[in-house]
Every structure is written in structure tokens, then in C-alpha cells.
Tab-separated table of N, CA and C in Angstrom:
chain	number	residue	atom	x	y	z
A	1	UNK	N	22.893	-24.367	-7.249
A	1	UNK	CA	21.638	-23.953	-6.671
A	1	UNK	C	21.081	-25.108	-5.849
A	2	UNK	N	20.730	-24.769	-4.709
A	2	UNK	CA	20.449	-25.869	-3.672
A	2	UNK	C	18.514	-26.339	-4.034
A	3	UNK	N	18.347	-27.421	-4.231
A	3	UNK	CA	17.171	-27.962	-4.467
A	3	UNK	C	16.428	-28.267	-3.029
A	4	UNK	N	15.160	-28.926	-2.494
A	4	UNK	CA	14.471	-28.501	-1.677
A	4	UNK	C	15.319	-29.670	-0.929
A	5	UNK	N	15.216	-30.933	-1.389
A	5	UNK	CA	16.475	-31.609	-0.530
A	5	UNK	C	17.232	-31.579	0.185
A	6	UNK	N	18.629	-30.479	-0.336
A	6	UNK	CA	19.289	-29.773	0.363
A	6	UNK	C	19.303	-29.044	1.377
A	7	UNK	N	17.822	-28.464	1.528
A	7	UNK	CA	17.532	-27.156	2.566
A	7	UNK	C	16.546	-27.910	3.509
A	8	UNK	N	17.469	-27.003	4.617
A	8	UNK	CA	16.917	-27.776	6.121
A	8	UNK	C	15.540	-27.197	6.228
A	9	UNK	N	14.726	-28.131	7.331
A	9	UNK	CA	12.766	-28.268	7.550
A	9	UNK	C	13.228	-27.003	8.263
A	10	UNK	N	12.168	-26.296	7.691
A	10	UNK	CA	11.906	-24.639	8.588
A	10	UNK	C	10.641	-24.791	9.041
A	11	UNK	N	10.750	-23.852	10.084
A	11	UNK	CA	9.458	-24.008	11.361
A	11	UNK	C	9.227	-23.092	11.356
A	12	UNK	N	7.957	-22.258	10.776
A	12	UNK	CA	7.075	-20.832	11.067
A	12	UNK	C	6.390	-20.861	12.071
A	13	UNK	N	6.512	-19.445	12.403
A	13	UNK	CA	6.532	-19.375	13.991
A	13	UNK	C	5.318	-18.477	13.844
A	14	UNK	N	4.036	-18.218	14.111
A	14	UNK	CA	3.271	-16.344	14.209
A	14	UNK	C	3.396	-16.162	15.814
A	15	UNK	N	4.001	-15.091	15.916
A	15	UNK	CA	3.431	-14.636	17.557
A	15	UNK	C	2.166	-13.593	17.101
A	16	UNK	N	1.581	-13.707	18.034
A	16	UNK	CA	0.337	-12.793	18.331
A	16	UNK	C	0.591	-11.831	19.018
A	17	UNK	N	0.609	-10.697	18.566
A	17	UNK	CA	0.855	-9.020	19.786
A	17	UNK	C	-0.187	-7.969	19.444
A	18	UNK	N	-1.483	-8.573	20.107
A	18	UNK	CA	-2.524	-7.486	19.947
A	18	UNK	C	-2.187	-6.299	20.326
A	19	UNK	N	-2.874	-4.799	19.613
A	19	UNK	CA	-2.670	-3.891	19.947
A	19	UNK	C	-3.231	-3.519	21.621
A	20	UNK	N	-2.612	-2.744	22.295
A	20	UNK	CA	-2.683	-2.285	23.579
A	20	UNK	C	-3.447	-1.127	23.623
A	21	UNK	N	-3.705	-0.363	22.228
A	21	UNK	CA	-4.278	0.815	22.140
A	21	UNK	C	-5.914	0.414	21.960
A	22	UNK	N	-6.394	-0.156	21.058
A	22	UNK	CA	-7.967	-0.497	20.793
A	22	UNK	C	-8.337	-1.780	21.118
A	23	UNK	N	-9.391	-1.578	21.669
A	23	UNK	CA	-10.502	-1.992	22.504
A	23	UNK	C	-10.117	-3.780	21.760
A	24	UNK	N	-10.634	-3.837	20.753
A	24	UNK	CA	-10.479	-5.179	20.083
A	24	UNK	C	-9.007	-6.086	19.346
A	25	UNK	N	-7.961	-4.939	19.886
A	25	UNK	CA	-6.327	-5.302	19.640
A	25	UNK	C	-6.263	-5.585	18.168
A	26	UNK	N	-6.771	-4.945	17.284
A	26	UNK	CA	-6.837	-4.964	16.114
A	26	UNK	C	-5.417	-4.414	15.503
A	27	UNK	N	-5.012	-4.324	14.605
A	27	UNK	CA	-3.850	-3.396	13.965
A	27	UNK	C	-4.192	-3.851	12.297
A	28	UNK	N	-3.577	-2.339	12.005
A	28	UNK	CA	-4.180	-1.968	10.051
A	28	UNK	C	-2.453	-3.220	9.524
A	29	UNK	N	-2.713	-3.687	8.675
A	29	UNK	CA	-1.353	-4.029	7.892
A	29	UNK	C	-1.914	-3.686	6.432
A	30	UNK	N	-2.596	-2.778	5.808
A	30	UNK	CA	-2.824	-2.516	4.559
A	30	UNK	C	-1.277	-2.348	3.515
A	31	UNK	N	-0.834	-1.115	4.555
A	31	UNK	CA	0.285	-0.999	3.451
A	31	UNK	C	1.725	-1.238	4.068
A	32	UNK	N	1.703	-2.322	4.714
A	32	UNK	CA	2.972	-2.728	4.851
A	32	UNK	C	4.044	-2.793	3.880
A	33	UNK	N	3.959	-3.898	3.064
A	33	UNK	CA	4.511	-4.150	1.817
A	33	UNK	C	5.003	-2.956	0.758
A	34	UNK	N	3.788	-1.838	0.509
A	34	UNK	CA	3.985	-0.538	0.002
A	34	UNK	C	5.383	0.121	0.551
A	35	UNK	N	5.016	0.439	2.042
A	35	UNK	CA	6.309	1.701	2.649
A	35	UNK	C	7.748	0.964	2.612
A	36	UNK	N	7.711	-0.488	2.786
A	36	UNK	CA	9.371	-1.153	3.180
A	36	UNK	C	9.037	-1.393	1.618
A	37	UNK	N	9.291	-0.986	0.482
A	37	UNK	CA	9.869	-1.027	-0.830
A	37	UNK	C	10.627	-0.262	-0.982
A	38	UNK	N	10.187	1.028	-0.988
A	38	UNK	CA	11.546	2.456	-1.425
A	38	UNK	C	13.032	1.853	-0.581
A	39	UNK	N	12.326	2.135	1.370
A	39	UNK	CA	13.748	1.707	1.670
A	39	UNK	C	14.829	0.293	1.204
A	40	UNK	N	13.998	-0.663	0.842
A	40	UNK	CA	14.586	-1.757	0.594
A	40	UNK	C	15.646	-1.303	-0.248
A	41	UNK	N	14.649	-0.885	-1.617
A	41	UNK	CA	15.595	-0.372	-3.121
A	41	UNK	C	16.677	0.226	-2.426
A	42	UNK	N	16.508	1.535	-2.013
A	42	UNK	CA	17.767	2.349	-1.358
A	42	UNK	C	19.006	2.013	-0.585
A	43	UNK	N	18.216	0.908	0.498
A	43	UNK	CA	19.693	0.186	1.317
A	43	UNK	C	19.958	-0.632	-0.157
A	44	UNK	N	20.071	-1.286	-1.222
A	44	UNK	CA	20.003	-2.508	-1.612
A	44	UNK	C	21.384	-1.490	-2.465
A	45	UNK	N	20.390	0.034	-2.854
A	45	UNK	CA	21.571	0.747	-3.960
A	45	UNK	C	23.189	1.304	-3.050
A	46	UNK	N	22.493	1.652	-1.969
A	46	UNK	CA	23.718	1.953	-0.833
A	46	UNK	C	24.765	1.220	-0.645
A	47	UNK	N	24.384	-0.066	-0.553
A	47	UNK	CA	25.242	-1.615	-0.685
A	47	UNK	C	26.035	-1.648	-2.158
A	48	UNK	N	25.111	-1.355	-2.786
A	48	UNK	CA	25.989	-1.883	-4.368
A	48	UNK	C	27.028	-0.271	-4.507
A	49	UNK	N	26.496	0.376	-4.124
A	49	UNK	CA	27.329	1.934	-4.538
A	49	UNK	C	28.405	2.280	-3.690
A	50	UNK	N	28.323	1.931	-2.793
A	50	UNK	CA	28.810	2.475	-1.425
A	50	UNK	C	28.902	3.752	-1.509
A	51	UNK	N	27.477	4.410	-1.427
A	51	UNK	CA	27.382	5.689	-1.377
A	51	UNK	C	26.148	5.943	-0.321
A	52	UNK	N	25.637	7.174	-0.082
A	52	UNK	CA	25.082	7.414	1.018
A	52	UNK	C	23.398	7.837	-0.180
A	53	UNK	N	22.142	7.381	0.272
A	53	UNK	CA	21.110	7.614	-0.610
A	53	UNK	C	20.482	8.549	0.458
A	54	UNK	N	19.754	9.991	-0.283
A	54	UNK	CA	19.137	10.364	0.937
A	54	UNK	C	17.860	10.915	0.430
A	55	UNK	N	17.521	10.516	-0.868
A	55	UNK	CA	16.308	10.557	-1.183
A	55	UNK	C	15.885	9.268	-2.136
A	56	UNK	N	14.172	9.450	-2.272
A	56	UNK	CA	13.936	8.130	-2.525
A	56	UNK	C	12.442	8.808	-3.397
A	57	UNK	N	12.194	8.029	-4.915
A	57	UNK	CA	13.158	7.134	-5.267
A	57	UNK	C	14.058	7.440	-6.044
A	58	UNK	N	15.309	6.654	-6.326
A	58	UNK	CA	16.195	6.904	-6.969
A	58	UNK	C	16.266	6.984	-8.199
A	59	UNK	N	16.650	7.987	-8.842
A	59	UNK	CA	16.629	8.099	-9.953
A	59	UNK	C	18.077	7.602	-10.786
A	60	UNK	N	17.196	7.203	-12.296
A	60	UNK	CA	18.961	6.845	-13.206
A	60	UNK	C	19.481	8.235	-13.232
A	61	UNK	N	19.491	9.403	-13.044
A	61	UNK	CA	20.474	10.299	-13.549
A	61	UNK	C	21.385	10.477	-12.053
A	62	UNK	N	20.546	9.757	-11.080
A	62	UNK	CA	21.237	9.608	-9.122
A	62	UNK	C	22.262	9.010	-9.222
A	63	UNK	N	22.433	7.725	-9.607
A	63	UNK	CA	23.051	6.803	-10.122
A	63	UNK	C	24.122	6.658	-10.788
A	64	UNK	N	23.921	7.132	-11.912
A	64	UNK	CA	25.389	7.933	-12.831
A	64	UNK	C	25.698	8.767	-11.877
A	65	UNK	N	25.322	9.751	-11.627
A	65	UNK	CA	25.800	10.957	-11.125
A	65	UNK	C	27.325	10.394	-9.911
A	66	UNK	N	26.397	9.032	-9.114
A	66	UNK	CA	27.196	8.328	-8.047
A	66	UNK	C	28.475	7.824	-8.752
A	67	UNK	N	28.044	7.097	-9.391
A	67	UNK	CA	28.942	6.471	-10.473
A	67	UNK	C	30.109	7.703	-10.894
């Protein structure tokens, strides 16, 4: 396991891309984090299964069933 030593200086970057639609270029990020979870899980089970997921979320009886 590589300690902080090991790992090269990273440089965070923010670009700024106001919205084009409202007046004050505002944009919602409330539920970002929320919607990219299911898909994450799903590509993550797709990868380990090599099977095709086409609903979400996955259930253990999905799973076996793949299995």
C-alpha cells in the first residue's frame, strides 16, 4: 500500500461553467451524489459478473440468479 510519500503532488483544478440558461448562471447540485450511486453499484456488478444489469437496484436473488 503506497503511503503519501510515494504518491505524486496532485493539482486540483475547478473550472467554472456558469449556466447559459439563468439570469445569475446558477446550477442545483443537490442530488448529485444521490443519482450516480445506483449506476455506479450496477457498472461495478456488470464488471464483477460479466453480465448485462438492466434494472436497478440490484437485488441478492439478481445475483444468484446471474450466478
Amino acid at each position: 500500500m503506497p503511503t503519501a510519500l510515494e504518491l505524486p503532488k496532485i493539482n486540483i483544478v475547478h473550472y467554472e461553467m456558469p449556466s447559459k440558461y439563468i439570469e445569475l448562471g446558477a446550477k442545483d447540485i443537490d442530488e448529485g451524489g444521490v443519482t450516480s450511486s445506483p449506476s455506479t453499484v450496477s457498472f461495478a456488478a456488470k464488471d464483477a459478473l460479466n453480465a448485462i444489469i438492466e434494472e436497478v437496484p440490484i437485488k441478492p436473488e439478481k445475483v444468484l440468479e446471474i450466478l
